[in-house]
PDB file of C-alpha atoms in Angstrom:
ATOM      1  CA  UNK A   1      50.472  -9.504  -8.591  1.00 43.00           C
ATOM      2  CA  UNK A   2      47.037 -11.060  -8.083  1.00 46.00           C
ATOM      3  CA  UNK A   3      44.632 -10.563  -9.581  1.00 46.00           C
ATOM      4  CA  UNK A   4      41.379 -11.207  -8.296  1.00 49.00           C
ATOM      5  CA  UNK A   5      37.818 -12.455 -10.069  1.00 48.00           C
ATOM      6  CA  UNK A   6      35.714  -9.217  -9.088  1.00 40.00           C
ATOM      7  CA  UNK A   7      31.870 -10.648  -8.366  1.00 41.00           C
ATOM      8  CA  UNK A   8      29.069 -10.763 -10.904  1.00 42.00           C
ATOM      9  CA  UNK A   9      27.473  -7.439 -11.050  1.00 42.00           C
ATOM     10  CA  UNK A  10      23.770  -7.571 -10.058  1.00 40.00           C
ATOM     11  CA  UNK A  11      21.479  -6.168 -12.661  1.00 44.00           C
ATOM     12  CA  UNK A  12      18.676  -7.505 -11.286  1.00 53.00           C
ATOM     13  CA  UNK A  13      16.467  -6.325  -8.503  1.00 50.00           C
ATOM     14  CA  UNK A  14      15.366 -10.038  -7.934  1.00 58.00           C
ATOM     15  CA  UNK A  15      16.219 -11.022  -4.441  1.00 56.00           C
ATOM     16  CA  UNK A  16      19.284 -13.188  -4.220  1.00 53.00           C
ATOM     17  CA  UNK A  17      17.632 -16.845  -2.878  1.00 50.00           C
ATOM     18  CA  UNK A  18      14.325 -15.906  -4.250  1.00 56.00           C
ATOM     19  CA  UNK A  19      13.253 -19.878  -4.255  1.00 58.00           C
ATOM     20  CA  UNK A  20      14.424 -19.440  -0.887  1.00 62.00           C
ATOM     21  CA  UNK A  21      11.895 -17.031   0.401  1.00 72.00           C
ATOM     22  CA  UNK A  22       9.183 -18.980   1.999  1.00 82.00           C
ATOM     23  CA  UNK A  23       7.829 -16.427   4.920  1.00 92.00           C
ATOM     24  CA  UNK A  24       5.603 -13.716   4.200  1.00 95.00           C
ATOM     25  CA  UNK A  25       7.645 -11.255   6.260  1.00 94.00           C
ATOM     26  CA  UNK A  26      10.915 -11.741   3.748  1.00 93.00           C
ATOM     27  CA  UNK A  27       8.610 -10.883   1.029  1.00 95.00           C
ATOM     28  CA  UNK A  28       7.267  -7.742   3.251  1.00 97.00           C
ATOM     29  CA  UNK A  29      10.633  -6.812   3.636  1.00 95.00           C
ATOM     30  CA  UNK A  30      11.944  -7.077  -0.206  1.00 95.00           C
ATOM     31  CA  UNK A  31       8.886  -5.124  -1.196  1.00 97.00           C
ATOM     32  CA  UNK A  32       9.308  -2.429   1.049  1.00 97.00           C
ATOM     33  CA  UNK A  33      13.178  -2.138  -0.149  1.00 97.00           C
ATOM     34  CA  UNK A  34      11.110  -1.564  -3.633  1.00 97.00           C
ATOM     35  CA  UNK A  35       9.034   0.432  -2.662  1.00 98.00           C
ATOM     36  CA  UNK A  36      12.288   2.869  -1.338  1.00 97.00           C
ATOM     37  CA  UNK A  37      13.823   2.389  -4.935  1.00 97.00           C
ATOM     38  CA  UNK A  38      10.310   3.160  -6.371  1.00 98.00           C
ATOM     39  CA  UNK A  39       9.656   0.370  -8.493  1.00 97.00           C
ATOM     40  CA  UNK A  40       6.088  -0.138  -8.085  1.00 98.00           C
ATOM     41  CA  UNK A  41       5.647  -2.851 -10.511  1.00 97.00           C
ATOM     42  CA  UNK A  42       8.262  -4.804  -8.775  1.00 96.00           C
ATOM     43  CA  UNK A  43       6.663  -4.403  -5.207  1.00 97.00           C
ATOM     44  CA  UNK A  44       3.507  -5.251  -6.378  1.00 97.00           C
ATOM     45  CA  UNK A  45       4.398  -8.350  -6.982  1.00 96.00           C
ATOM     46  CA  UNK A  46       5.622  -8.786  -4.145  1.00 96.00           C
ATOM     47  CA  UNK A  47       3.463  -7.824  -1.985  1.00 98.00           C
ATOM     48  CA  UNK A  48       0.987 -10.099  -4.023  1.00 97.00           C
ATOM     49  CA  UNK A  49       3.561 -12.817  -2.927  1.00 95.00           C
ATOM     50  CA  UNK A  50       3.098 -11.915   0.810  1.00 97.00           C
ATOM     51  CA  UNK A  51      -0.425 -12.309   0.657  1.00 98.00           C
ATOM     52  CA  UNK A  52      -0.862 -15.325  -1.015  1.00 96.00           C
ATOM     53  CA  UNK A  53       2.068 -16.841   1.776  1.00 96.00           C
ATOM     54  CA  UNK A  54      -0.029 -14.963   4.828  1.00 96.00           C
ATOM     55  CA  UNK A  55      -3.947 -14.239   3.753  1.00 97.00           C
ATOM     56  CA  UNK A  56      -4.286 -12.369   6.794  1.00 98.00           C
ATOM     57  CA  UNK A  57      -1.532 -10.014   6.778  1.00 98.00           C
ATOM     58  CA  UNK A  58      -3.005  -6.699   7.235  1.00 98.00           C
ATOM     59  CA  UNK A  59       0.772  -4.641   5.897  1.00 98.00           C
ATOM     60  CA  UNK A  60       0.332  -6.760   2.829  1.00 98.00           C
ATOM     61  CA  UNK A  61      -2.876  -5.853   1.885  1.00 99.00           C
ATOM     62  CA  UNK A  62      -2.459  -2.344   2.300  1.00 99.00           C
ATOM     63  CA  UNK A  63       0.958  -1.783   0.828  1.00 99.00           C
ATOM     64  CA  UNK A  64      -1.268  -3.630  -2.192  1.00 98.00           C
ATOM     65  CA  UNK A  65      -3.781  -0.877  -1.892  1.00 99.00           C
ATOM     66  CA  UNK A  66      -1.263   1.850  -1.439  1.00 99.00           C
ATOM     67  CA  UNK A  67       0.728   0.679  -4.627  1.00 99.00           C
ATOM     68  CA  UNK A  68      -2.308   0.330  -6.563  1.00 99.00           C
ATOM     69  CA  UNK A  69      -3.377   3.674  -5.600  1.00 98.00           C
ATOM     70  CA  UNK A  70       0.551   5.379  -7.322  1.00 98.00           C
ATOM     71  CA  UNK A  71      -0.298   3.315 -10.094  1.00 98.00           C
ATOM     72  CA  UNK A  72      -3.441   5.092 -10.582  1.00 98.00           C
ATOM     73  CA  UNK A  73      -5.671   2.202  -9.988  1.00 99.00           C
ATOM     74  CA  UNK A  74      -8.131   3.052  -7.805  1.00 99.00           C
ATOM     75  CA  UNK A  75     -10.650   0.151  -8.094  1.00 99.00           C
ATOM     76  CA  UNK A  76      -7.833  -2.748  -7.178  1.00 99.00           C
ATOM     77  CA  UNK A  77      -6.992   0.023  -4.360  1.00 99.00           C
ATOM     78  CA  UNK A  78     -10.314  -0.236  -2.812  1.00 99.00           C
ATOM     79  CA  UNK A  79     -10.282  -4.022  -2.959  1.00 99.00           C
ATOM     80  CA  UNK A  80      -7.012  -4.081  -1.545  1.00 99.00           C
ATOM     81  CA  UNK A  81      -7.271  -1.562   1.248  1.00 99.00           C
ATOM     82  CA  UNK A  82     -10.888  -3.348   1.595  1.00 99.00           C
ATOM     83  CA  UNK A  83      -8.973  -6.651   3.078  1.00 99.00           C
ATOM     84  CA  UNK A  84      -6.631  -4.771   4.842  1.00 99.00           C
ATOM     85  CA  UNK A  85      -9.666  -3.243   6.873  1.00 99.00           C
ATOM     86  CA  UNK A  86     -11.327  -6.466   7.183  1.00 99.00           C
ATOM     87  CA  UNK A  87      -8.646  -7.947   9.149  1.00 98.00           C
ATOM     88  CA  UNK A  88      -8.209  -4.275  11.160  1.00 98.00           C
ATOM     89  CA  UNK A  89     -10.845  -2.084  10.873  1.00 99.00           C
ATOM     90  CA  UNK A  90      -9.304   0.706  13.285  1.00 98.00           C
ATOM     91  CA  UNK A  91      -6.731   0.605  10.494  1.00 99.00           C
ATOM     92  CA  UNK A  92      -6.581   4.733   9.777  1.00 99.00           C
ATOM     93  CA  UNK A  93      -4.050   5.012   6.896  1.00 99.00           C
ATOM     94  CA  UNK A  94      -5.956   2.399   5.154  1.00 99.00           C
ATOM     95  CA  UNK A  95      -9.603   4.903   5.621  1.00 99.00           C
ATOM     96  CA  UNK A  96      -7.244   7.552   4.523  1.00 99.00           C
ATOM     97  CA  UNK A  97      -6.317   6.248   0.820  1.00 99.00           C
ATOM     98  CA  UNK A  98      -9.117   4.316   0.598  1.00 99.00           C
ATOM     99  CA  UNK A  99     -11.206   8.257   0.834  1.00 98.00           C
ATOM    100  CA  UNK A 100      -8.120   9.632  -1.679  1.00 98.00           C
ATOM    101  CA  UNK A 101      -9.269   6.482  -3.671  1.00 99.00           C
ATOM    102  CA  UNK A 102     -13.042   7.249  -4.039  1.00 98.00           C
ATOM    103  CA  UNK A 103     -11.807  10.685  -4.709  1.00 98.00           C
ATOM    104  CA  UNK A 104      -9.932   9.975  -7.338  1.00 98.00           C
ATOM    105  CA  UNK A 105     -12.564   8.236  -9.403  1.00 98.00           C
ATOM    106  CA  UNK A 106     -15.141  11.193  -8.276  1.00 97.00           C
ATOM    107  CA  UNK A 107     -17.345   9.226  -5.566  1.00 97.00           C
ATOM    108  CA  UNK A 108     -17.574  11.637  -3.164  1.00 96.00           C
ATOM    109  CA  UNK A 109     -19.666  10.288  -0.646  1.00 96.00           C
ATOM    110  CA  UNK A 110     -17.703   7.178  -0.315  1.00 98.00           C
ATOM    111  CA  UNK A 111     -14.433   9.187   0.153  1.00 98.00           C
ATOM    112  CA  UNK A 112     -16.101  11.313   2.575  1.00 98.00           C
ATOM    113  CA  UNK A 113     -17.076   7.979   4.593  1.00 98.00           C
ATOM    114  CA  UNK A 114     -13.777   6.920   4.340  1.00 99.00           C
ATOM    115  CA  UNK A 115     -11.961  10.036   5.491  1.00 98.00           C
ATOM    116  CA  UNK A 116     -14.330  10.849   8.457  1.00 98.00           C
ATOM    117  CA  UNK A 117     -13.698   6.838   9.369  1.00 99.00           C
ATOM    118  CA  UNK A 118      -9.451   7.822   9.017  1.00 99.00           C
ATOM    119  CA  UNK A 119     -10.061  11.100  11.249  1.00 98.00           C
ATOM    120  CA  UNK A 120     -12.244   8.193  13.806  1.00 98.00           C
ATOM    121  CA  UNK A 121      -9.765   5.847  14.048  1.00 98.00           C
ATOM    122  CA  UNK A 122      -6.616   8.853  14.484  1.00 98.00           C
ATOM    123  CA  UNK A 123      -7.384  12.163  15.127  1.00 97.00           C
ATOM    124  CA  UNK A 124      -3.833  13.413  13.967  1.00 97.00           C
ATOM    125  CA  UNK A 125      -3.986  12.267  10.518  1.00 97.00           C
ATOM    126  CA  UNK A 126      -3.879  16.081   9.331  1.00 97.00           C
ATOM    127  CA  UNK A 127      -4.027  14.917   5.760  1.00 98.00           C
ATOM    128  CA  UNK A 128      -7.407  12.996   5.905  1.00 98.00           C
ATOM    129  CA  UNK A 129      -8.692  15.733   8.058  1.00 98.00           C
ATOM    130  CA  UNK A 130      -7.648  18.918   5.731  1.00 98.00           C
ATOM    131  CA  UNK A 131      -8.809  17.098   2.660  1.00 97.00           C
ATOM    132  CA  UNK A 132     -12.096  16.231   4.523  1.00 97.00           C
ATOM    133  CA  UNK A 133     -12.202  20.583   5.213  1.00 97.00           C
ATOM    134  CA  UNK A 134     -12.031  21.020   1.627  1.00 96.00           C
ATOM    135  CA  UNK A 135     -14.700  18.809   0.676  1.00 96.00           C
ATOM    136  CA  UNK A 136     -17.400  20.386   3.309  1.00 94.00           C
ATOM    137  CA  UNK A 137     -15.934  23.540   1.989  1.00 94.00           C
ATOM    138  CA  UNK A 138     -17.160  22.868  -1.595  1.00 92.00           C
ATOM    139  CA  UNK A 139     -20.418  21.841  -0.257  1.00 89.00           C
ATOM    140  CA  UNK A 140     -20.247  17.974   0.097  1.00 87.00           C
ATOM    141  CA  UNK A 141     -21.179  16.693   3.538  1.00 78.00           C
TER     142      UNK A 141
END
């Protein structure tokens, strides 16, 4: 009987050929695989990686603004989702958490910019448009 040398376990969610990843896309894809296993941190960084490869990569930027947004950090959102909108300013996800953004850190007036800019750019983004309703409900315009 054989017996076989079983593989090295991976413990690590490093990306096997790491040094070999030299395209922005490869990046885009390992940080969306984090994102799906939740480690924020971890995507983060690579996402940071995709847009130092590719400055112009609109998905980079805003998966950068989205994570920062999770992590509850609203101002390197903005920045983030600002690029992202920069390079496509019809861009209506990025309006949308850029508004949950400014509502998050009680700036009102820029969310409600940013949400009636989301609603612009798609009319079905129900989320943007509801929590644009509640803020005319409370009285903001």
């Amino acid at each position: 009987m054989m017996c076989r040398e079983m593989p090295p376990k991976v413990t690590s969610l490093e990306p096997m050929f790491a040094e070999r990843m030299e395209h922005a896309d490869d990046w885009f894809a390992w940080g969306q695989r984090l994102i799906e296993l939740k480690k924020y941190p971890k995507a983060l960084l690579a996402f940071h990686r995709v847009v130092m490869l590719s400055p112009r990569h609109k998905q980079g930027w805003y998966q950068l603004g989205w994570i920062w947004g999770v992590l509850e950090q609203y101002e390197s959102s903005i920045t983030a989702l600002d690029r992202a909108l920069a390079i496509a300013p019809d861009h209506a996800q990025a309006w949308y958490y850029r508004g949950l953004a400014f509502y998050y850190l009680s700036l009102t007036q820029q969310s409600i910019m940013s949400l009636e800019r989301a609603v612009q750019c798609d009319p079905e983004l129900t989320d943007a448009a509801e929590l644009l309703r509640v803020l005319r409900e409370e009285g903001y315009s």
